mmCIF file of C-alpha atoms and ligand atoms in Angstrom:
data_model
loop_
_atom_site.group_PDB
_atom_site.id
_atom_site.type_symbol
_atom_site.label_atom_id
_atom_site.label_comp_id
_atom_site.label_asym_id
_atom_site.label_seq_id
_atom_site.Cartn_x
_atom_site.Cartn_y
_atom_site.Cartn_z
ATOM 1 C CA MET A 1 38.180 95.999 92.931
ATOM 2 C CA GLN A 2 41.164 98.244 92.129
ATOM 3 C CA PHE A 3 41.186 99.320 95.785
ATOM 4 C CA LEU A 4 41.514 95.696 96.948
ATOM 5 C CA LYS A 5 44.176 95.003 94.336
ATOM 6 C CA ASN A 6 46.175 98.000 95.566
ATOM 7 C CA LYS A 7 45.859 96.845 99.174
ATOM 8 C CA TYR A 8 47.087 93.409 98.175
ATOM 9 C CA GLN A 9 50.048 94.914 96.298
ATOM 10 C CA ARG A 10 51.106 96.974 99.307
ATOM 11 C CA ALA A 11 50.876 93.938 101.632
ATOM 12 C CA TYR A 12 52.962 91.936 99.170
ATOM 13 C CA ASN A 13 55.562 94.736 98.939
ATOM 14 C CA LYS A 14 55.848 94.829 102.736
ATOM 15 C CA ILE A 15 56.437 91.100 102.963
ATOM 16 C CA MET A 16 59.134 91.330 100.281
ATOM 17 C CA LYS A 17 60.785 94.239 102.061
ATOM 18 C CA TYR A 18 60.880 92.229 105.273
ATOM 19 C CA ALA A 19 62.220 89.172 103.401
ATOM 20 C CA SER A 20 65.016 91.211 101.842
ATOM 21 C CA ILE A 21 66.042 92.449 105.295
ATOM 22 C CA VAL A 22 66.033 89.028 107.005
ATOM 23 C CA LEU A 23 67.580 87.157 104.069
ATOM 24 C CA PRO A 24 71.102 88.469 103.838
ATOM 25 C CA ILE A 25 72.016 88.978 100.189
ATOM 26 C CA PRO A 26 75.800 88.636 99.963
ATOM 27 C CA ILE A 27 77.910 91.376 98.390
ATOM 28 C CA PRO A 28 80.753 90.142 96.182
ATOM 29 C CA LYS A 29 84.311 91.102 97.002
ATOM 30 C CA VAL A 30 85.295 93.840 94.541
ATOM 31 C CA LEU A 31 88.602 94.103 92.688
ATOM 32 C CA GLU A 32 88.552 97.520 91.095
ATOM 33 C CA GLY A 33 90.680 99.822 89.003
ATOM 34 C CA GLU A 34 92.883 99.636 85.945
ATOM 35 C CA GLY A 35 94.472 96.219 85.510
ATOM 36 C CA SER A 36 92.450 94.586 88.300
ATOM 37 C CA ILE A 37 91.676 91.729 85.917
ATOM 38 C CA LYS A 38 95.245 90.501 86.408
ATOM 39 C CA LYS A 39 94.674 90.130 90.151
ATOM 40 C CA LEU A 40 91.741 87.729 89.997
ATOM 41 C CA ALA A 41 93.825 84.558 89.503
ATOM 42 C CA ASN A 42 95.771 85.407 92.668
ATOM 43 C CA GLU A 43 92.664 85.375 94.820
ATOM 44 C CA LYS A 44 92.459 82.539 97.340
ATOM 45 C CA LYS A 45 88.971 81.475 96.258
ATOM 46 C CA LEU A 46 90.174 81.035 92.692
ATOM 47 C CA LYS A 47 93.620 79.588 93.364
ATOM 48 C CA LYS A 48 92.240 76.385 94.819
ATOM 49 C CA LEU A 49 90.382 75.619 91.596
ATOM 50 C CA LYS A 50 91.829 73.398 88.897
ATOM 51 C CA ASN A 51 89.662 73.813 85.859
ATOM 52 C CA ILE A 52 87.498 76.809 85.121
ATOM 53 C CA LEU A 53 84.730 77.338 82.600
ATOM 54 C CA ILE A 54 84.932 80.859 81.153
ATOM 55 C CA VAL A 55 81.555 81.962 79.816
ATOM 56 C CA THR A 56 81.754 84.761 77.247
ATOM 57 C CA ASP A 57 80.849 85.668 73.675
ATOM 58 C CA LYS A 58 82.703 85.481 70.360
ATOM 59 C CA ILE A 59 83.127 89.238 69.913
ATOM 60 C CA LEU A 60 85.015 89.649 73.189
ATOM 61 C CA VAL A 61 87.304 86.745 72.329
ATOM 62 C CA LYS A 62 87.987 88.265 68.916
ATOM 63 C CA LEU A 63 88.838 91.634 70.501
ATOM 64 C CA ASN A 64 91.477 89.827 72.620
ATOM 65 C CA LEU A 65 89.910 91.282 75.746
ATOM 66 C CA LEU A 66 90.376 88.014 77.625
ATOM 67 C CA ASP A 67 94.139 87.868 77.111
ATOM 68 C CA ASP A 68 95.236 89.312 80.470
ATOM 69 C CA LEU A 69 92.899 86.978 82.300
ATOM 70 C CA LEU A 70 94.111 83.903 80.400
ATOM 71 C CA VAL A 71 97.779 84.750 80.976
ATOM 72 C CA SER A 72 97.265 85.199 84.707
ATOM 73 C CA LEU A 73 95.327 81.922 84.964
ATOM 74 C CA LYS A 74 98.181 80.127 83.206
ATOM 75 C CA GLU A 75 100.760 81.738 85.516
ATOM 76 C CA ASN A 76 98.814 80.374 88.457
ATOM 77 C CA ASN A 77 98.535 76.889 86.895
ATOM 78 C CA ILE A 78 94.767 77.096 86.605
ATOM 79 C CA ASN A 79 93.346 75.344 83.554
ATOM 80 C CA TYR A 80 90.413 76.787 81.684
ATOM 81 C CA ILE A 81 88.034 76.106 78.871
ATOM 82 C CA ILE A 82 86.284 78.902 76.998
ATOM 83 C CA TYR A 83 82.578 78.731 76.189
ATOM 84 C CA ASP A 84 81.963 81.621 73.777
ATOM 85 C CA ALA A 85 78.587 80.748 72.258
ATOM 86 C CA VAL A 86 76.430 82.997 74.470
ATOM 87 C CA GLN A 87 73.876 84.981 72.411
ATOM 88 C CA PRO A 88 72.789 88.575 73.186
ATOM 89 C CA ASN A 89 69.637 87.282 74.890
ATOM 90 C CA PRO A 90 70.882 84.005 76.379
ATOM 91 C CA THR A 91 68.635 81.044 75.709
ATOM 92 C CA ILE A 92 68.004 77.780 77.520
ATOM 93 C CA GLU A 93 70.019 76.063 74.778
ATOM 94 C CA ASN A 94 73.024 78.351 75.499
ATOM 95 C CA ILE A 95 72.854 77.230 79.116
ATOM 96 C CA GLU A 96 72.535 73.533 78.334
ATOM 97 C CA ASN A 97 75.497 73.648 75.922
ATOM 98 C CA GLY A 98 77.605 75.398 78.541
ATOM 99 C CA LEU A 99 76.585 72.773 81.064
ATOM 100 C CA ILE A 100 77.712 69.965 78.723
ATOM 101 C CA LEU A 101 81.119 71.644 78.324
ATOM 102 C CA TYR A 102 81.444 72.134 82.093
ATOM 103 C CA LYS A 103 80.783 68.465 82.786
ATOM 104 C CA LYS A 104 82.867 67.152 79.894
ATOM 105 C CA ASN A 105 85.920 69.064 81.123
ATOM 106 C CA LYS A 106 85.287 68.303 84.800
ATOM 107 C CA CYS A 107 85.295 71.980 85.675
ATOM 108 C CA ASP A 108 85.126 73.151 89.294
ATOM 109 C CA GLY A 109 84.342 76.872 88.924
ATOM 110 C CA ILE A 110 82.948 79.489 86.524
ATOM 111 C CA ILE A 111 84.127 82.911 85.390
ATOM 112 C CA ALA A 112 81.622 85.086 83.501
ATOM 113 C CA PHE A 113 83.276 87.579 81.172
ATOM 114 C CA GLY A 114 81.173 90.126 79.308
ATOM 115 C CA GLY A 115 77.965 92.130 79.555
ATOM 116 C CA GLY A 116 74.693 91.032 81.121
ATOM 117 C CA SER A 117 74.179 88.112 78.737
ATOM 118 C CA PRO A 118 77.338 86.070 79.542
ATOM 119 C CA MET A 119 76.916 86.876 83.245
ATOM 120 C CA ASP A 120 73.279 85.738 83.340
ATOM 121 C CA CYS A 121 74.022 82.662 81.228
ATOM 122 C CA ALA A 122 76.943 81.713 83.508
ATOM 123 C CA LYS A 123 74.795 82.059 86.625
ATOM 124 C CA ILE A 124 72.273 79.542 85.333
ATOM 125 C CA ILE A 125 74.929 77.147 84.011
ATOM 126 C CA GLY A 126 76.149 77.148 87.633
ATOM 127 C CA ALA A 127 72.615 76.602 88.928
ATOM 128 C CA ARG A 128 72.148 73.635 86.559
ATOM 129 C CA VAL A 129 75.517 72.120 87.583
ATOM 130 C CA SER A 130 74.508 71.895 91.227
ATOM 131 C CA ASN A 131 70.785 71.316 90.673
ATOM 132 C CA PRO A 132 70.753 68.800 87.814
ATOM 133 C CA TYR A 133 67.144 67.732 88.461
ATOM 134 C CA MET A 134 65.799 71.261 88.118
ATOM 135 C CA SER A 135 65.263 72.373 84.519
ATOM 136 C CA VAL A 136 65.928 76.028 83.633
ATOM 137 C CA ARG A 137 62.180 76.642 83.331
ATOM 138 C CA ARG A 138 61.484 75.187 86.766
ATOM 139 C CA MET A 139 63.954 77.596 88.360
ATOM 140 C CA LYS A 140 61.937 80.574 87.096
ATOM 141 C CA GLY A 141 60.859 82.976 89.839
ATOM 142 C CA LEU A 142 62.162 83.469 93.321
ATOM 143 C CA PHE A 143 64.407 81.184 95.413
ATOM 144 C CA ARG A 144 64.171 78.059 93.296
ATOM 145 C CA VAL A 145 67.903 77.376 93.048
ATOM 146 C CA PHE A 146 68.087 74.932 95.935
ATOM 147 C CA LEU A 147 71.784 74.017 96.147
ATOM 148 C CA PRO A 148 74.690 76.496 96.007
ATOM 149 C CA ILE A 149 76.329 76.967 92.631
ATOM 150 C CA PRO A 150 80.065 76.221 92.056
ATOM 151 C CA PRO A 151 82.580 79.032 92.845
ATOM 152 C CA PHE A 152 81.528 81.869 90.572
ATOM 153 C CA PHE A 153 83.269 85.095 89.508
ATOM 154 C CA CYS A 154 82.107 87.967 87.302
ATOM 155 C CA ILE A 155 84.096 90.284 85.053
ATOM 156 C CA PRO A 156 81.695 92.824 83.513
ATOM 157 C CA THR A 157 82.772 94.515 80.281
ATOM 158 C CA THR A 158 79.915 97.040 80.267
ATOM 159 C CA ALA A 159 78.829 99.414 83.025
ATOM 160 C CA GLY A 160 75.116 98.950 83.343
ATOM 161 C CA THR A 161 73.380 95.677 84.109
ATOM 162 C CA GLY A 162 74.778 95.278 87.616
ATOM 163 C CA SER A 163 74.494 91.522 87.128
ATOM 164 C CA GLU A 164 77.929 91.219 88.812
ATOM 165 C CA THR A 165 76.208 91.854 92.152
ATOM 166 C CA THR A 166 72.547 90.918 91.692
ATOM 167 C CA ILE A 167 70.546 87.809 92.541
ATOM 168 C CA ALA A 168 68.954 87.809 89.077
ATOM 169 C CA ALA A 169 69.513 86.196 85.697
ATOM 170 C CA VAL A 170 67.243 86.908 82.724
ATOM 171 C CA ILE A 171 66.788 84.041 80.278
ATOM 172 C CA THR A 172 64.904 83.819 76.977
ATOM 173 C CA ASP A 173 62.741 80.927 75.920
ATOM 174 C CA PRO A 174 62.879 81.151 72.120
ATOM 175 C CA THR A 175 59.896 78.862 71.640
ATOM 176 C CA THR A 176 57.501 81.240 73.422
ATOM 177 C CA HIS A 177 59.486 84.513 72.966
ATOM 178 C CA GLU A 178 59.185 84.829 76.697
ATOM 179 C CA LYS A 179 61.872 86.449 78.810
ATOM 180 C CA PHE A 180 61.889 85.339 82.404
ATOM 181 C CA ALA A 181 63.988 85.948 85.481
ATOM 182 C CA ILE A 182 65.522 83.481 87.892
ATOM 183 C CA ASN A 183 66.218 85.151 91.234
ATOM 184 C CA ASP A 184 68.170 83.572 94.050
ATOM 185 C CA ILE A 185 70.771 84.769 96.519
ATOM 186 C CA LYS A 186 72.934 81.800 95.486
ATOM 187 C CA LEU A 187 73.522 83.475 92.097
ATOM 188 C CA VAL A 188 75.583 86.352 93.524
ATOM 189 C CA PRO A 189 79.259 85.884 92.519
ATOM 190 C CA LYS A 190 82.071 85.545 95.058
ATOM 191 C CA ILE A 191 84.174 88.233 93.387
ATOM 192 C CA ALA A 192 83.385 91.007 90.886
ATOM 193 C CA VAL A 193 86.250 92.503 88.879
ATOM 194 C CA LEU A 194 85.580 96.113 87.833
ATOM 195 C CA ASP A 195 88.391 96.885 85.404
ATOM 196 C CA PRO A 196 87.823 100.070 83.345
ATOM 197 C CA ASN A 197 90.417 98.930 80.782
ATOM 198 C CA LEU A 198 87.900 96.396 79.512
ATOM 199 C CA MET A 199 85.386 99.137 78.739
ATOM 200 C CA LEU A 200 87.535 101.570 76.743
ATOM 201 C CA GLY A 201 86.510 100.155 73.377
ATOM 202 C CA LEU A 202 82.749 100.044 73.961
ATOM 203 C CA PRO A 203 80.719 101.493 71.079
ATOM 204 C CA LYS A 204 79.109 104.837 71.968
ATOM 205 C CA HIS A 205 75.527 103.611 71.909
ATOM 206 C CA ILE A 206 76.403 100.720 74.240
ATOM 207 C CA THR A 207 78.125 103.136 76.631
ATOM 208 C CA SER A 208 75.069 105.390 76.739
ATOM 209 C CA THR A 209 72.319 102.786 76.904
ATOM 210 C CA THR A 210 74.029 100.572 79.504
ATOM 211 C CA GLY A 211 74.840 103.644 81.601
ATOM 212 C CA LEU A 212 71.212 104.772 81.432
ATOM 213 C CA ASP A 213 70.127 101.255 82.425
ATOM 214 C CA ALA A 214 72.252 101.687 85.575
ATOM 215 C CA LEU A 215 70.631 105.093 86.149
ATOM 216 C CA THR A 216 67.194 103.474 85.874
ATOM 217 C CA HIS A 217 68.201 100.808 88.427
ATOM 218 C CA ALA A 218 69.327 103.454 90.887
ATOM 219 C CA VAL A 219 66.305 105.737 90.383
ATOM 220 C CA GLU A 220 63.716 102.944 90.517
ATOM 221 C CA ALA A 221 65.343 101.470 93.663
ATOM 222 C CA PHE A 222 65.388 104.909 95.302
ATOM 223 C CA ILE A 223 61.834 106.045 94.533
ATOM 224 C CA GLY A 224 60.202 102.669 95.294
ATOM 225 C CA LEU A 225 58.782 101.839 98.708
ATOM 226 C CA ASN A 226 61.269 99.107 99.613
ATOM 227 C CA GLY A 227 64.450 101.174 99.920
ATOM 228 C CA THR A 228 66.447 101.021 103.143
ATOM 229 C CA LYS A 229 69.056 103.422 104.434
ATOM 230 C CA PHE A 230 71.700 101.168 102.901
ATOM 231 C CA THR A 231 70.105 100.859 99.450
ATOM 232 C CA ASN A 232 69.239 104.568 99.366
ATOM 233 C CA GLU A 233 72.875 105.498 99.970
ATOM 234 C CA LYS A 234 74.025 103.135 97.220
ATOM 235 C CA ALA A 235 71.382 104.449 94.809
ATOM 236 C CA LYS A 236 72.268 108.072 95.523
ATOM 237 C CA ASN A 237 75.949 107.383 95.008
ATOM 238 C CA ALA A 238 75.214 105.662 91.686
ATOM 239 C CA VAL A 239 73.055 108.579 90.483
ATOM 240 C CA LYS A 240 75.762 111.054 91.434
ATOM 241 C CA LEU A 241 78.479 109.074 89.618
ATOM 242 C CA ILE A 242 76.329 108.633 86.506
ATOM 243 C CA PHE A 243 75.400 112.319 86.288
ATOM 244 C CA ASN A 244 79.073 113.267 86.667
ATOM 245 C CA ASN A 245 80.599 110.680 84.328
ATOM 246 C CA LEU A 246 78.233 109.231 81.739
ATOM 247 C CA GLU A 247 78.324 112.068 79.222
ATOM 248 C CA GLU A 248 82.083 112.265 79.698
ATOM 249 C CA VAL A 249 82.659 108.600 78.760
ATOM 250 C CA TYR A 250 80.230 108.987 75.891
ATOM 251 C CA ASN A 251 82.267 111.899 74.496
ATOM 252 C CA ASN A 252 85.706 110.691 75.603
ATOM 253 C CA PRO A 253 85.525 106.893 75.627
ATOM 254 C CA LYS A 254 89.153 106.502 76.757
ATOM 255 C CA ASN A 255 88.799 108.535 79.966
ATOM 256 C CA ILE A 256 89.872 105.815 82.416
ATOM 257 C CA GLU A 257 88.777 107.627 85.552
ATOM 258 C CA ALA A 258 85.293 108.273 84.203
ATOM 259 C CA ARG A 259 85.046 104.651 82.988
ATOM 260 C CA ASN A 260 86.079 103.494 86.459
ATOM 261 C CA ASN A 261 83.403 105.687 88.047
ATOM 262 C CA MET A 262 80.763 104.283 85.716
ATOM 263 C CA ALA A 263 81.788 100.706 86.645
ATOM 264 C CA LEU A 264 81.403 101.610 90.328
ATOM 265 C CA ALA A 265 78.047 103.286 89.618
ATOM 266 C CA SER A 266 76.738 100.212 87.837
ATOM 267 C CA PHE A 267 77.809 98.038 90.767
ATOM 268 C CA ASP A 268 76.213 100.304 93.405
ATOM 269 C CA ALA A 269 73.012 100.602 91.397
ATOM 270 C CA GLY A 270 72.995 96.774 91.220
ATOM 271 C CA VAL A 271 73.462 96.501 94.990
ATOM 272 C CA ALA A 272 70.510 98.874 95.455
ATOM 273 C CA PHE A 273 67.981 97.383 93.053
ATOM 274 C CA THR A 274 68.637 93.733 93.852
ATOM 275 C CA ARG A 275 67.440 94.588 97.388
ATOM 276 C CA ALA A 276 64.922 97.390 96.783
ATOM 277 C CA TYR A 277 63.598 96.198 93.426
ATOM 278 C CA ILE A 278 62.601 98.029 90.252
ATOM 279 C CA GLY A 279 59.372 99.578 88.893
ATOM 280 C CA TYR A 280 57.246 100.311 85.833
ATOM 281 C CA VAL A 281 60.142 101.553 83.682
ATOM 282 C CA HIS A 282 61.608 98.066 83.722
ATOM 283 C CA ALA A 283 58.218 96.342 83.462
ATOM 284 C CA ILE A 284 57.413 98.224 80.238
ATOM 285 C CA ALA A 285 60.989 98.008 78.913
ATOM 286 C CA HIS A 286 61.119 94.210 79.381
ATOM 287 C CA ASN A 287 58.012 93.895 77.260
ATOM 288 C CA MET A 288 59.383 96.179 74.539
ATOM 289 C CA GLY A 289 62.351 93.803 74.531
ATOM 290 C CA GLY A 290 60.168 90.702 74.382
ATOM 291 C CA MET A 291 57.788 92.027 71.702
ATOM 292 C CA TYR A 292 60.173 93.976 69.428
ATOM 293 C CA GLY A 293 63.697 93.133 70.575
ATOM 294 C CA VAL A 294 64.348 96.735 71.729
ATOM 295 C CA PRO A 295 67.669 96.632 73.646
ATOM 296 C CA HIS A 296 67.062 96.753 77.392
ATOM 297 C CA GLY A 297 69.081 99.868 78.212
ATOM 298 C CA LEU A 298 67.684 101.805 75.257
ATOM 299 C CA ALA A 299 64.092 100.968 76.208
ATOM 300 C CA ASN A 300 64.715 102.043 79.824
ATOM 301 C CA ALA A 301 66.364 105.284 78.749
ATOM 302 C CA ILE A 302 63.396 106.226 76.563
ATOM 303 C CA ILE A 303 60.731 105.224 79.096
ATOM 304 C CA LEU A 304 62.311 106.617 82.300
ATOM 305 C CA PRO A 305 61.260 110.295 81.999
ATOM 306 C CA TYR A 306 57.662 109.381 81.063
ATOM 307 C CA VAL A 307 57.229 107.117 84.086
ATOM 308 C CA LEU A 308 58.779 109.692 86.426
ATOM 309 C CA GLU A 309 56.305 112.275 85.120
ATOM 310 C CA TYR A 310 53.439 109.822 85.618
ATOM 311 C CA TYR A 311 54.428 109.280 89.284
ATOM 312 C CA GLY A 312 54.088 113.061 89.737
ATOM 313 C CA GLU A 313 53.422 114.281 93.283
ATOM 314 C CA SER A 314 54.188 110.886 94.827
ATOM 315 C CA ILE A 315 57.929 111.193 94.190
ATOM 316 C CA ILE A 316 58.595 114.929 94.397
ATOM 317 C CA ASN A 317 60.572 114.747 97.642
ATOM 318 C CA LYS A 318 62.586 111.766 96.523
ATOM 319 C CA LEU A 319 63.515 113.278 93.164
ATOM 320 C CA ALA A 320 64.442 116.469 95.006
ATOM 321 C CA ASP A 321 66.857 114.413 97.138
ATOM 322 C CA LEU A 322 68.405 112.997 93.976
ATOM 323 C CA ALA A 323 68.611 116.440 92.398
ATOM 324 C CA LYS A 324 70.574 117.609 95.451
ATOM 325 C CA VAL A 325 73.259 114.931 95.085
ATOM 326 C CA THR A 326 73.615 115.774 91.414
ATOM 327 C CA LYS A 327 74.122 119.433 92.247
ATOM 328 C CA ILE A 328 71.609 120.776 89.765
ATOM 329 C CA GLU A 329 69.793 122.664 92.492
ATOM 330 C CA ASP A 330 69.672 126.324 93.236
ATOM 331 C CA ASN A 331 69.272 127.476 96.853
ATOM 332 C CA LYS A 332 65.928 129.031 96.009
ATOM 333 C CA ASP A 333 64.423 125.893 94.471
ATOM 334 C CA ASN A 334 61.562 124.155 96.227
ATOM 335 C CA ASN A 335 61.163 120.376 95.979
ATOM 336 C CA LYS A 336 58.687 120.594 93.125
ATOM 337 C CA THR A 337 61.135 122.609 91.037
ATOM 338 C CA LEU A 338 63.986 120.300 91.945
ATOM 339 C CA ALA A 339 62.021 117.223 90.885
ATOM 340 C CA LYS A 340 61.215 118.880 87.576
ATOM 341 C CA LYS A 341 64.838 119.850 87.075
ATOM 342 C CA PHE A 342 65.904 116.264 87.733
ATOM 343 C CA ILE A 343 63.557 114.872 85.088
ATOM 344 C CA ASN A 344 64.591 117.601 82.637
ATOM 345 C CA LYS A 345 68.246 116.778 83.221
ATOM 346 C CA ILE A 346 67.575 113.152 82.266
ATOM 347 C CA LYS A 347 65.796 114.302 79.097
ATOM 348 C CA GLU A 348 68.721 116.574 78.318
ATOM 349 C CA MET A 349 71.256 113.760 78.816
ATOM 350 C CA ASN A 350 69.160 111.497 76.586
ATOM 351 C CA LYS A 351 69.094 114.132 73.868
ATOM 352 C CA LYS A 352 72.832 114.751 74.021
ATOM 353 C CA MET A 353 73.480 111.021 73.700
ATOM 354 C CA GLU A 354 71.061 110.625 70.802
ATOM 355 C CA ILE A 355 68.454 108.612 72.693
ATOM 356 C CA PRO A 356 65.106 109.033 70.913
ATOM 357 C CA THR A 357 61.896 110.061 72.705
ATOM 358 C CA SER A 358 59.804 107.264 71.215
ATOM 359 C CA ILE A 359 60.057 103.571 70.399
ATOM 360 C CA LYS A 360 60.105 103.273 66.637
ATOM 361 C CA GLU A 361 58.861 99.665 66.552
ATOM 362 C CA LEU A 362 55.821 100.362 68.747
ATOM 363 C CA LYS A 363 52.403 99.783 67.109
ATOM 364 C CA MET A 364 49.109 101.161 68.413
ATOM 365 C CA SER A 365 47.432 97.760 68.033
ATOM 366 C CA ASP A 366 49.974 96.113 70.365
ATOM 367 C CA ILE A 367 49.414 98.545 73.233
ATOM 368 C CA PRO A 368 46.611 96.628 75.020
ATOM 369 C CA LEU A 369 48.725 93.457 75.159
ATOM 370 C CA LEU A 370 51.912 95.332 76.152
ATOM 371 C CA ALA A 371 50.051 97.077 78.978
ATOM 372 C CA LYS A 372 48.538 93.809 80.172
ATOM 373 C CA ARG A 373 51.928 92.091 80.230
ATOM 374 C CA ALA A 374 53.727 95.013 81.883
ATOM 375 C CA LEU A 375 51.152 95.141 84.669
ATOM 376 C CA LYS A 376 51.291 91.376 85.089
ATOM 377 C CA GLU A 377 55.024 91.724 85.664
ATOM 378 C CA ALA A 378 54.852 94.722 88.004
ATOM 379 C CA ASN A 379 51.648 94.214 90.009
ATOM 380 C CA PRO A 380 51.965 93.152 92.778
ATOM 381 C CA ALA A 381 55.706 92.368 92.626
ATOM 382 C CA TYR A 382 57.203 95.852 92.298
ATOM 383 C CA PRO A 383 57.068 98.303 95.228
ATOM 384 C CA VAL A 384 56.261 101.248 92.959
ATOM 385 C CA PRO A 385 55.491 104.660 94.482
ATOM 386 C CA LYS A 386 52.099 104.867 92.708
ATOM 387 C CA ILE A 387 50.128 101.902 91.428
ATOM 388 C CA MET A 388 49.175 102.004 87.761
ATOM 389 C CA ASN A 389 45.905 100.612 86.448
ATOM 390 C CA TYR A 390 45.335 99.208 82.979
ATOM 391 C CA GLU A 391 44.081 102.476 81.506
ATOM 392 C CA ASP A 392 46.986 104.495 82.968
ATOM 393 C CA CYS A 393 49.448 101.989 81.588
ATOM 394 C CA GLN A 394 47.945 102.091 78.101
ATOM 395 C CA ASN A 395 47.985 105.907 78.156
ATOM 396 C CA LEU A 396 51.627 105.924 79.197
ATOM 397 C CA ILE A 397 52.647 103.472 76.463
ATOM 398 C CA LYS A 398 50.784 105.614 73.882
ATOM 399 C CA LYS A 399 53.202 108.432 74.675
ATOM 400 C CA LEU A 400 56.006 106.195 73.380
ATOM 401 C CA LEU A 401 54.464 105.856 69.905
ATOM 402 C CA PRO A 402 56.699 107.138 67.081
HETATM 403 ZN ZN1 ZN B 501 67.894 97.032 83.877
#
């Protein structure tokens, strides 16, 4: 039975790999560097708009982080209305309220400003604007956003989710406590603004956990079976940038160059995983989020080394490749040693940034359900290097017990 299931998973992965090659996922134009936020309103695609909905959250408004954007919109005679009610895990209600505001003000474009939550919420507000007969729930899954969304721009204020370049938006249904993803190439923004100035004030634990989320995206995209030459290059570049800059921004939050590198890493990791997909780290982390509200990046950071160890032999050569770009290798090292060094380096980074080695909310009695849900998410969808069965998954989750 397991043998047939595995066969089916591999066939499914192949079809998805082919689909991702024939369906061209667009890459947003990137405005990068210090002060790039001021350049967005001068872009042709934005200049022709009259009334923009800015989707953000209250904290960012309070921190006056939007000021430069608002001034430049005014200078270019572009009107805007701010929707700042997005919650940390955006809900269907958040989307519907944003939609009402968009229609009421006759908006003709959307700017998302913030971390993953405002970006994901903005994507689906856009999807609802152009597909009014599709409810949020009905768009769940793959390619169910039928008509293109209005002109859409992303300004990330964290370096991690990669939502500024991915086809995905994760939404929460508070009635069922279910988190689900809507994936469609129409959700990729036209322009992504990567301005390190917006990230200087990030709290330390947000810097570390979002950065480790980006690392997980890059590693899972690279070690999975659906990577291409293009995604592998992007993933390797992201890993290199994260290894060279994450601890630096954690210790010196105002280091602009390192912040800039982390923004680029998050973007490249996003480019890689939206094409090559993710694996069991994310599948388990999503369910820790759904069951206990563990923040996404934190859950990934804790789980990543355990899953890499579980994959074992199947990823030795790939981890060795990653170890080489991060320059932790010695000329004498064989691939097995390099792979081990790579995993140890992640553990070391986690320790230095005060990431725990277990999930404090995790209860033994929940493990069967968590394993069932994680496998439902990952099998057959994720092109993982080694397929996990129910027992393996339970054993892995047990290692995360406090
Ligand atoms: Zn993630």
